[in-house]
N, CA, C and O atoms as a MOPAC input file, in Angstrom:
PM7 MOZYME 1SCF
protein

 N     63.99800 1   -73.15400 1  -160.39100 1
 C     63.72600 1   -72.92800 1  -159.74000 1
 C     63.10000 1   -71.02400 1  -159.45900 1
 O     63.89600 1   -70.09400 1  -159.58800 1
 N     61.95300 1   -70.84400 1  -159.17000 1
 C     61.58400 1   -68.90300 1  -159.73700 1
 C     62.20200 1   -67.59800 1  -158.98700 1
 O     62.20700 1   -67.12100 1  -157.85200 1
 N     62.57600 1   -67.38000 1  -159.91500 1
 C     63.82500 1   -66.09500 1  -159.86700 1
 C     62.51100 1   -64.54900 1  -158.85700 1
 O     61.69100 1   -63.80600 1  -159.39600 1
 N     62.80900 1   -64.63300 1  -157.68400 1
 C     61.58900 1   -64.03900 1  -156.47300 1
 C     62.18600 1   -61.97000 1  -157.07700 1
 O     61.63800 1   -60.87800 1  -156.92500 1
 N     63.43800 1   -62.38800 1  -157.70100 1
 C     64.32900 1   -61.12600 1  -157.49900 1
 C     63.57100 1   -60.40900 1  -159.08200 1
 O     63.59500 1   -59.18400 1  -159.20000 1
 N     63.05100 1   -61.11400 1  -160.00300 1
 C     63.16400 1   -60.60900 1  -161.35800 1
 C     60.89000 1   -60.32100 1  -161.38600 1
 O     60.00200 1   -60.78700 1  -160.67300 1
 N     60.87900 1   -59.63100 1  -162.24800 1
 C     60.11700 1   -59.21100 1  -162.39600 1
 C     58.71300 1   -60.34200 1  -162.18000 1
 O     59.34600 1   -61.39800 1  -162.16600 1
 N     57.72400 1   -60.61900 1  -162.06400 1
 C     56.89900 1   -62.01800 1  -161.52200 1
 C     55.71800 1   -61.85600 1  -163.79100 1
 O     55.43900 1   -62.88000 1  -164.41500 1
 N     55.39700 1   -60.50700 1  -164.30100 1
 C     55.08300 1   -60.75600 1  -164.98100 1
 C     52.86500 1   -61.06100 1  -164.74400 1
 O     51.95100 1   -61.23200 1  -165.55000 1
 N     52.97200 1   -60.94500 1  -162.71000 1
 C     51.42500 1   -61.59800 1  -163.21600 1
 C     50.90200 1   -59.80800 1  -162.60300 1
 O     51.64200 1   -58.96100 1  -162.10300 1
 N     49.68100 1   -59.73000 1  -162.82900 1
 C     48.52400 1   -58.92500 1  -161.98400 1
 C     47.30600 1   -59.50000 1  -161.40300 1
 O     46.73600 1   -60.58100 1  -161.55000 1
 N     47.04600 1   -58.29800 1  -160.59500 1
 C     45.39900 1   -58.71900 1  -159.74300 1
 C     44.46000 1   -57.63100 1  -160.37400 1
 O     44.86700 1   -56.50200 1  -160.64800 1
 N     43.12800 1   -58.07200 1  -160.59000 1
 C     42.45700 1   -57.03300 1  -161.13500 1
 C     41.32000 1   -57.17100 1  -159.96500 1
 O     40.71500 1   -58.24300 1  -159.97600 1
 N     40.99400 1   -56.33300 1  -159.07400 1
 C     39.61900 1   -56.20500 1  -158.32700 1
 C     38.43900 1   -55.73900 1  -158.65100 1
 O     38.53100 1   -54.52800 1  -158.85300 1
 N     37.50400 1   -56.08200 1  -158.77800 1
 C     36.12800 1   -55.69900 1  -159.95600 1
 C     34.70900 1   -55.77100 1  -158.27300 1
 O     34.49400 1   -56.69000 1  -157.48300 1
 N     33.94900 1   -54.06700 1  -158.39800 1
 C     33.39800 1   -54.69300 1  -157.73100 1
 C     32.25000 1   -54.53600 1  -158.01200 1
 O     32.22300 1   -53.60400 1  -158.81600 1
 N     31.03500 1   -54.98100 1  -157.78400 1
 C     29.61900 1   -54.15500 1  -159.00900 1
 C     28.19600 1   -54.83200 1  -158.36000 1
 O     28.09500 1   -55.87900 1  -157.72100 1
 N     27.31400 1   -54.03100 1  -158.68200 1
 C     26.11200 1   -54.07900 1  -158.12700 1
 C     25.56700 1   -55.36800 1  -158.67900 1
 O     25.12500 1   -55.08800 1  -159.79300 1
 N     25.43300 1   -56.32200 1  -158.49500 1
 C     25.02900 1   -57.35400 1  -159.46900 1
 C     23.16500 1   -57.33800 1  -159.46700 1
 O     22.60500 1   -57.95900 1  -160.37000 1
 N     22.58700 1   -56.83500 1  -158.75000 1
 C     21.27300 1   -56.68900 1  -158.51200 1
 C     20.85900 1   -55.88400 1  -159.53400 1
 O     19.66900 1   -56.10800 1  -159.75900 1
 N     21.43800 1   -54.81300 1  -160.45000 1
 C     21.73100 1   -54.69100 1  -161.51800 1
 C     21.01000 1   -55.79900 1  -162.81600 1
 O     20.00000 1   -55.71600 1  -163.51400 1
 N     22.05500 1   -56.76000 1  -162.69200 1
 C     21.59800 1   -57.54600 1  -163.60100 1
 C     20.64700 1   -58.79600 1  -163.64700 1
 O     20.15300 1   -59.27500 1  -164.66700 1
 N     20.42100 1   -59.39800 1  -161.89100 1
 C     19.99200 1   -60.88400 1  -162.42500 1
 C     19.16700 1   -60.25300 1  -160.89800 1
 O     19.23600 1   -59.05200 1  -160.63600 1
 N     18.50000 1   -61.11700 1  -160.09000 1
 C     17.92900 1   -60.67600 1  -158.65300 1
 C     19.08100 1   -61.51000 1  -157.65800 1
 O     19.83600 1   -62.43700 1  -157.95100 1
 N     18.88700 1   -60.78700 1  -156.38800 1
 C     19.66200 1   -61.41400 1  -155.81500 1
 C     19.33400 1   -63.03500 1  -155.65100 1
 O     20.33200 1   -63.71200 1  -155.90100 1
 N     18.79900 1   -63.38900 1  -155.48500 1
 C     18.35400 1   -65.41100 1  -155.40600 1
 C     19.23600 1   -65.90600 1  -156.32800 1
 O     20.18700 1   -66.67900 1  -156.21800 1
 N     18.69800 1   -65.25700 1  -157.36400 1
 C     19.51800 1   -66.14700 1  -159.20100 1
 C     21.10500 1   -65.61200 1  -158.75500 1
 O     21.91800 1   -66.30600 1  -159.36600 1
 N     21.57700 1   -64.91100 1  -158.15000 1
 C     22.60700 1   -64.46300 1  -158.17700 1
 C     23.34100 1   -65.54200 1  -157.06500 1
 O     24.30900 1   -66.26500 1  -157.30200 1
 N     22.61500 1   -65.43300 1  -155.83600 1
 C     23.26500 1   -66.69500 1  -155.29000 1
 C     23.02600 1   -68.25600 1  -155.54700 1
 O     23.75600 1   -69.16000 1  -155.14100 1
 N     22.07200 1   -68.36500 1  -156.16500 1
 C     22.05100 1   -69.87400 1  -156.92700 1
 C     23.49500 1   -70.07400 1  -157.64500 1
 O     24.26300 1   -70.93700 1  -157.22200 1
 N     23.84100 1   -69.23300 1  -158.76200 1
 C     24.68000 1   -69.29400 1  -159.37800 1
 C     25.63700 1   -69.56000 1  -158.90400 1
 O     26.30800 1   -70.54900 1  -159.19700 1
 N     26.03700 1   -68.32900 1  -157.66300 1
 C     27.13700 1   -68.64200 1  -157.09600 1
 C     27.41500 1   -69.72700 1  -155.74400 1
 O     28.46400 1   -70.00000 1  -155.16100 1
 N     26.30000 1   -70.10600 1  -155.57100 1
 C     26.01600 1   -71.49600 1  -155.29500 1
 C     26.63600 1   -72.60600 1  -155.88900 1
 O     27.46500 1   -73.29800 1  -155.29700 1
 N     26.15200 1   -72.85300 1  -157.36600 1
 C     26.52500 1   -73.55400 1  -158.03700 1
 C     28.47400 1   -73.36400 1  -159.04200 1
 O     29.22000 1   -74.17900 1  -159.58500 1
 N     28.50800 1   -72.45600 1  -158.89900 1
 C     30.31600 1   -72.72500 1  -158.52800 1
 C     30.93800 1   -72.71100 1  -157.44200 1
 O     31.96200 1   -72.03800 1  -157.56300 1
 N     30.79400 1   -73.19400 1  -156.28400 1
 C     31.18300 1   -73.61300 1  -155.38600 1
 C     30.94900 1   -74.59400 1  -155.67800 1
 O     32.00000 1   -75.01500 1  -156.16300 1
 N     29.98500 1   -75.60000 1  -155.75200 1
 C     29.69000 1   -76.39500 1  -155.68900 1
 C     30.55800 1   -77.29000 1  -157.03200 1
 O     30.46800 1   -78.51500 1  -156.96300 1
 N     31.28400 1   -76.76600 1  -158.08600 1
 C     31.36400 1   -77.69900 1  -159.20400 1
 C     32.78800 1   -77.41200 1  -158.65700 1
 O     33.41400 1   -78.46400 1  -158.78700 1
 N     33.71000 1   -76.30500 1  -158.01400 1
 C     34.89000 1   -75.95300 1  -157.34900 1
 C     35.02800 1   -77.24900 1  -156.09100 1
 O     36.10500 1   -77.84200 1  -156.03400 1
 N     34.13300 1   -77.56400 1  -155.31000 1
 C     34.28200 1   -77.69400 1  -154.08300 1
 C     34.11600 1   -79.66600 1  -155.09000 1
 O     34.75800 1   -80.52300 1  -154.48200 1
 N     33.66700 1   -79.98900 1  -155.87200 1
 C     33.73000 1   -81.47000 1  -156.69800 1
 C     34.98100 1   -81.53100 1  -157.78000 1
 O     35.15400 1   -82.44700 1  -158.58300 1
 N     35.54300 1   -80.74300 1  -157.67900 1
 C     36.48500 1   -81.33300 1  -158.59500 1
 C     37.72000 1   -81.81800 1  -157.25800 1
 O     37.81700 1   -81.58200 1  -156.05400 1
 N     38.63600 1   -82.71600 1  -158.42200 1
 C     39.86700 1   -83.28500 1  -158.08400 1
 C     40.86400 1   -82.26800 1  -157.10100 1
 O     41.10300 1   -81.08300 1  -157.32900 1
 N     41.17700 1   -82.77300 1  -156.38700 1
 C     41.99000 1   -81.95400 1  -155.11500 1
 C     43.43200 1   -82.14700 1  -156.32500 1
 O     43.65400 1   -82.93100 1  -157.24800 1
 N     44.09700 1   -81.11500 1  -155.78700 1
 C     45.39100 1   -81.25600 1  -156.42000 1
 C     46.57500 1   -82.03200 1  -155.38400 1
 O     46.77700 1   -82.02200 1  -154.17000 1
 N     47.18000 1   -82.65300 1  -156.48600 1
 C     48.27300 1   -83.95300 1  -156.09500 1
 C     49.24700 1   -82.93300 1  -154.63500 1
 O     49.97500 1   -81.95800 1  -154.44400 1
 N     48.39400 1   -84.32500 1  -153.79700 1
 C     49.65800 1   -83.92000 1  -152.39600 1
 C     48.75900 1   -83.17900 1  -151.05000 1
 O     49.11700 1   -82.84700 1  -149.92100 1
 N     47.29000 1   -83.09900 1  -151.84700 1
 C     46.50900 1   -82.42300 1  -150.65300 1
 C     45.12000 1   -83.27500 1  -150.67700 1
 O     44.59200 1   -83.65800 1  -151.72100 1
 N     44.69700 1   -83.47100 1  -149.60300 1
 C     43.34000 1   -84.10700 1  -149.39800 1
 C     41.91900 1   -83.44900 1  -150.18400 1
 O     41.12400 1   -84.23300 1  -150.70300 1
 N     41.67900 1   -81.98900 1  -150.22400 1
 C     40.60900 1   -81.67300 1  -150.51300 1
 C     40.82800 1   -80.35100 1  -150.97600 1
 O     41.66500 1   -79.56100 1  -150.54100 1
 N     39.88500 1   -80.14200 1  -152.03400 1
 C     39.71000 1   -78.83300 1  -152.63900 1
 C     38.81200 1   -78.32100 1  -151.60900 1
 O     37.76300 1   -78.78300 1  -151.16100 1
 N     39.94000 1   -76.49100 1  -151.14300 1
 C     38.82900 1   -75.17900 1  -150.55200 1
 C     38.49100 1   -74.27000 1  -150.94000 1
 O     39.28000 1   -73.43900 1  -151.39000 1
 N     37.65900 1   -74.15400 1  -150.92000 1
 C     37.14300 1   -72.63300 1  -151.17800 1
 C     37.56600 1   -71.49100 1  -150.28100 1
 O     37.61100 1   -71.74000 1  -149.07600 1
 N     37.81800 1   -70.52500 1  -150.60800 1
 C     38.37100 1   -69.07800 1  -150.11400 1
 C     37.42000 1   -68.99300 1  -149.08900 1
 O     36.19300 1   -69.06900 1  -149.03100 1
 N     38.60500 1   -68.76200 1  -148.06700 1
 C     38.24700 1   -68.17300 1  -146.82800 1
 C     37.31800 1   -69.32700 1  -145.76400 1
 O     36.86900 1   -68.96900 1  -144.67500 1
 N     37.13000 1   -70.90900 1  -146.39000 1
 C     36.95300 1   -72.04700 1  -145.94100 1
 C     38.15200 1   -71.93200 1  -144.56500 1
 O     37.63200 1   -71.46800 1  -143.55000 1
 N     39.31400 1   -72.21100 1  -144.45500 1
 C     40.52900 1   -72.14000 1  -143.82000 1
 C     40.28500 1   -71.39500 1  -142.00000 1
 O     40.40300 1   -71.77300 1  -140.83400 1
 N     39.81400 1   -69.91800 1  -142.91000 1
 C     39.24900 1   -68.87000 1  -141.82000 1
 C     38.36600 1   -69.39600 1  -141.03500 1
 O     38.62800 1   -69.69700 1  -139.87100 1
 N     36.87400 1   -69.61800 1  -141.74400 1
 C     36.21700 1   -70.11600 1  -140.73000 1
 C     36.03900 1   -70.85700 1  -139.89000 1
 O     35.48100 1   -70.78200 1  -138.79500 1
 N     37.01200 1   -72.34400 1  -140.93500 1
 C     36.88100 1   -73.42800 1  -139.82200 1
 C     38.27300 1   -72.91300 1  -138.60900 1
 O     38.33700 1   -73.55600 1  -137.56100 1
 N     38.72300 1   -72.41200 1  -138.71300 1
 C     39.59500 1   -71.49200 1  -137.66000 1
 C     38.83500 1   -71.36800 1  -136.40300 1
 O     38.87400 1   -71.99700 1  -135.34600 1
 N     37.91500 1   -70.06600 1  -136.95600 1
 C     37.02900 1   -69.19200 1  -136.45400 1
 C     35.99800 1   -69.91500 1  -135.46000 1
 O     35.65100 1   -69.54700 1  -134.33800 1
 N     35.61800 1   -71.01300 1  -136.16400 1
 C     34.54000 1   -71.84900 1  -135.30100 1
 C     35.45500 1   -72.29900 1  -134.12500 1
 O     35.28400 1   -72.03700 1  -132.93400 1
 N     36.53400 1   -73.08000 1  -134.72800 1
 C     37.39500 1   -73.76200 1  -133.64800 1
 C     37.66200 1   -72.84400 1  -132.26300 1
 O     37.35300 1   -72.99200 1  -131.08100 1
 N     38.38700 1   -71.83000 1  -133.01500 1
 C     38.86400 1   -70.69600 1  -131.52900 1
 C     37.81900 1   -70.79800 1  -130.78500 1
 O     38.06100 1   -71.35500 1  -129.71500 1
 N     36.26100 1   -70.32900 1  -131.00400 1
 C     35.03700 1   -69.94100 1  -130.51600 1
 C     34.89900 1   -70.77800 1  -129.71400 1
 O     34.50900 1   -70.35400 1  -128.62700 1
 N     35.15300 1   -72.45900 1  -129.82600 1
 C     34.86800 1   -73.34800 1  -129.10800 1
 C     35.92000 1   -74.05300 1  -128.18400 1
 O     35.69100 1   -74.85200 1  -127.27600 1
 N     37.35300 1   -73.48400 1  -128.70900 1
 C     38.25900 1   -74.23900 1  -127.78500 1
 C     39.36000 1   -72.92900 1  -127.28900 1
 O     40.43700 1   -73.16400 1  -126.74200 1
 N     38.96900 1   -71.84800 1  -127.52900 1
 C     39.63500 1   -70.44500 1  -127.17100 1
 C     40.83400 1   -70.30800 1  -128.49600 1
 O     41.02300 1   -71.07400 1  -129.44100 1
 N     41.57300 1   -68.93500 1  -128.10700 1
 C     42.17000 1   -68.57500 1  -128.96400 1
 C     43.71800 1   -69.33300 1  -128.70000 1
 O     43.86200 1   -69.60400 1  -127.50800 1
 N     44.58200 1   -69.62300 1  -129.33300 1
 C     45.63300 1   -70.09700 1  -128.76700 1
 C     46.40000 1   -69.25800 1  -128.58900 1
 O     46.19500 1   -68.39400 1  -129.44100 1
 N     47.59900 1   -68.85400 1  -127.64000 1
 C     48.56700 1   -68.36800 1  -127.56300 1
 C     50.15000 1   -68.68300 1  -127.70800 1
 O     50.61300 1   -69.61400 1  -127.04900 1
 N     50.89500 1   -68.00500 1  -128.46900 1
 C     52.36700 1   -69.08900 1  -128.63500 1
 C     52.92500 1   -68.30900 1  -126.89000 1
 O     52.60700 1   -67.22700 1  -126.39600 1
 N     53.74300 1   -69.29500 1  -126.41000 1
 C     54.89100 1   -69.17500 1  -125.22900 1
 C     55.35700 1   -67.92200 1  -124.93000 1
 O     55.18900 1   -67.48900 1  -123.78900 1
 N     55.98700 1   -67.18200 1  -125.86900 1
 C     56.53400 1   -65.87300 1  -126.33000 1
 C     54.92200 1   -64.93300 1  -125.86600 1
 O     54.81000 1   -63.83200 1  -125.32800 1
 N     54.08300 1   -65.69400 1  -126.23400 1
 C     52.96300 1   -64.24100 1  -126.10900 1
 C     52.46600 1   -64.29300 1  -124.55800 1
 O     52.33300 1   -63.25400 1  -123.91200 1
 N     52.14100 1   -65.88200 1  -123.88200 1
 C     51.77900 1   -65.84000 1  -122.33600 1
 C     53.40700 1   -65.04200 1  -121.59200 1
 O     53.49900 1   -64.06000 1  -120.85500 1
 N     54.28300 1   -65.76200 1  -122.04400 1
 C     55.63800 1   -64.56900 1  -120.81000 1
 C     55.38800 1   -63.37800 1  -120.75300 1
 O     55.35500 1   -62.75600 1  -119.69200 1
 N     55.09000 1   -62.68600 1  -122.32300 1
 C     54.93500 1   -61.60000 1  -122.30100 1
 C     53.37800 1   -60.92000 1  -121.17100 1
 O     53.20000 1   -59.96100 1  -120.42100 1
 N     52.87200 1   -61.65200 1  -121.47500 1
 C     51.51900 1   -61.07000 1  -120.37000 1
 C     51.12200 1   -61.46800 1  -119.19400 1
 O     50.14000 1   -61.19500 1  -118.50400 1
 N     52.29900 1   -62.36400 1  -119.02200 1
 C     52.63500 1   -63.39400 1  -117.19600 1
 C     53.75000 1   -61.80300 1  -116.52400 1
 O     53.45300 1   -61.28100 1  -115.44900 1
 N     54.61300 1   -61.42700 1  -117.13800 1
 C     55.67500 1   -60.44700 1  -116.86600 1
 C     55.01100 1   -58.86800 1  -117.52200 1
 O     55.60800 1   -57.81900 1  -117.76500 1
 N     54.12300 1   -59.08800 1  -117.61200 1
 C     52.80800 1   -57.27200 1  -117.59000 1
 C     51.36700 1   -57.64700 1  -116.35300 1
 O     50.45200 1   -57.08900 1  -115.74900 1
 N     51.82800 1   -58.60900 1  -116.50100 1
 C     50.91000 1   -58.91400 1  -114.85900 1
 C     51.57500 1   -58.71400 1  -114.11400 1
 O     51.25900 1   -57.85100 1  -113.29500 1
 N     52.75100 1   -59.34000 1  -113.99900 1
 C     53.51200 1   -59.01000 1  -112.39500 1
 C     53.35700 1   -57.60700 1  -112.41200 1
 O     52.65800 1   -57.05000 1  -111.56500 1
 N     53.99500 1   -56.93400 1  -113.37300 1
 C     53.86400 1   -55.17300 1  -113.36900 1
 C     52.73600 1   -54.68000 1  -112.59700 1
 O     52.87500 1   -54.05200 1  -111.54800 1
 N     51.39400 1   -55.02700 1  -113.23200 1
 C     50.58100 1   -54.68200 1  -112.87000 1
 C     49.72700 1   -54.79400 1  -111.79400 1
 O     48.65500 1   -54.24400 1  -111.54000 1
 N     50.70500 1   -55.98000 1  -110.93800 1
 C     50.05000 1   -56.98300 1  -110.09000 1
 C     48.30600 1   -57.82200 1  -110.66300 1
 O     47.10600 1   -57.79100 1  -110.39300 1
 N     48.83500 1   -58.18200 1  -111.16100 1
 C     47.56500 1   -58.81700 1  -112.09100 1
 C     47.75100 1   -60.37400 1  -112.75700 1
 O     48.05700 1   -60.67900 1  -113.91000 1
 N     47.45200 1   -61.23200 1  -111.59700 1
 C     47.59400 1   -62.59900 1  -112.07200 1
 C     47.47100 1   -63.65400 1  -113.22000 1
 O     46.42600 1   -64.25800 1  -112.97600 1
 N     48.02900 1   -64.16000 1  -114.34100 1
 C     47.94000 1   -64.68300 1  -115.07600 1
 C     46.59800 1   -65.86800 1  -114.96100 1
 O     46.70600 1   -66.65700 1  -114.02200 1
 N     45.67100 1   -65.98200 1  -115.63800 1
 C     44.77400 1   -67.97900 1  -115.68300 1
 C     45.24700 1   -68.77200 1  -115.86600 1
 O     45.63200 1   -69.26800 1  -116.92500 1
 N     45.39100 1   -69.32600 1  -114.00300 1
 C     45.92300 1   -71.08000 1  -114.57900 1
 C     45.97700 1   -71.53800 1  -115.24100 1
 O     47.02100 1   -72.06000 1  -115.63200 1
 N     44.27500 1   -71.68100 1  -116.08100 1
 C     43.55900 1   -72.51500 1  -116.59500 1
 C     44.16900 1   -72.69800 1  -117.65100 1
 O     44.05800 1   -73.78700 1  -118.21500 1
 N     45.17600 1   -71.42000 1  -118.33100 1
 C     46.04800 1   -71.52300 1  -119.81000 1
 C     47.07300 1   -72.00000 1  -119.69600 1
 O     47.46600 1   -72.40200 1  -118.60100 1
 N     47.59000 1   -72.06300 1  -120.49300 1
 C     49.13800 1   -72.92100 1  -120.60100 1
 C     49.61800 1   -73.06700 1  -121.63400 1
 O     48.93600 1   -73.25000 1  -122.64300 1
 N     51.35400 1   -73.00500 1  -121.63700 1
 C     51.81100 1   -72.80200 1  -122.68100 1
 C     52.32300 1   -74.01800 1  -123.99300 1
 O     53.36700 1   -74.66500 1  -124.05700 1
 N     51.09900 1   -73.99500 1  -124.96900 1
 C     51.38400 1   -74.38700 1  -126.04000 1
 C     51.14200 1   -73.54500 1  -126.99600 1
 O     50.44400 1   -72.53100 1  -126.96900 1
 N     52.01200 1   -74.20700 1  -128.22400 1
 C     52.16500 1   -73.80900 1  -129.48600 1
 C     51.03000 1   -73.68500 1  -129.82300 1
 O     50.24300 1   -74.32200 1  -129.12400 1
 N     50.50600 1   -72.98500 1  -130.80600 1
 C     49.47100 1   -73.44100 1  -131.61100 1
 C     49.21700 1   -74.46900 1  -132.70200 1
 O     50.15100 1   -74.79500 1  -133.43500 1
 N     48.12600 1   -74.94800 1  -132.83700 1
 C     48.18500 1   -76.14000 1  -133.71200 1
 C     48.28800 1   -75.88800 1  -135.13700 1
 O     48.18200 1   -74.69600 1  -135.42300 1
 N     48.46100 1   -76.66600 1  -136.08900 1
 C     48.78400 1   -75.99900 1  -137.19200 1
 C     47.38800 1   -75.55400 1  -138.15600 1
 O     46.64300 1   -76.46100 1  -138.52600 1
 N     47.11800 1   -74.27900 1  -138.49400 1
 C     45.67300 1   -74.04700 1  -139.15300 1
 C     45.47100 1   -74.81200 1  -140.29600 1
 O     44.30100 1   -74.61200 1  -140.62400 1
 N     45.86400 1   -75.38900 1  -140.88000 1
 C     45.33100 1   -76.07800 1  -142.10400 1
 C     44.49500 1   -77.46000 1  -141.95300 1
 O     45.20800 1   -78.41100 1  -141.63500 1
 N     43.46300 1   -77.67700 1  -142.08000 1
 C     42.88700 1   -78.56500 1  -141.93100 1
 C     43.36600 1   -80.05100 1  -142.26200 1
 O     42.61600 1   -81.00400 1  -142.04900 1

C-alpha cells in the first residue's frame, strides 16, 4: 500500500509559452491535433473502456447539463425548498429529488 503520510517524491511543472514565436498557429494546432489523435488511438488501460483526453469528461458533462439541466443533490433541493418557504417563493414542481448520475462516461 502507498503511504500517503510520507513524502511522495513527485513534482509538477507548469509552462506557458508563446508558440507563435516558434511556428504558425496552424502548424501548432496541427501538431496538437496529431498528439491527441495518437493519444486517443492508444489502447486503454486495463479495466477502462477508452482513452480520455484532458477535459473530455467535463465537456461531455457540460453538454449533458445544457440539455438536461444541472443535477441537484436531494440535500440541496431540501435547502432550496426551506429557503423558498422562508422567502415565500415556491420551488418548481418540475424538479425532482434525484441524486446526480455518475460523471464518468
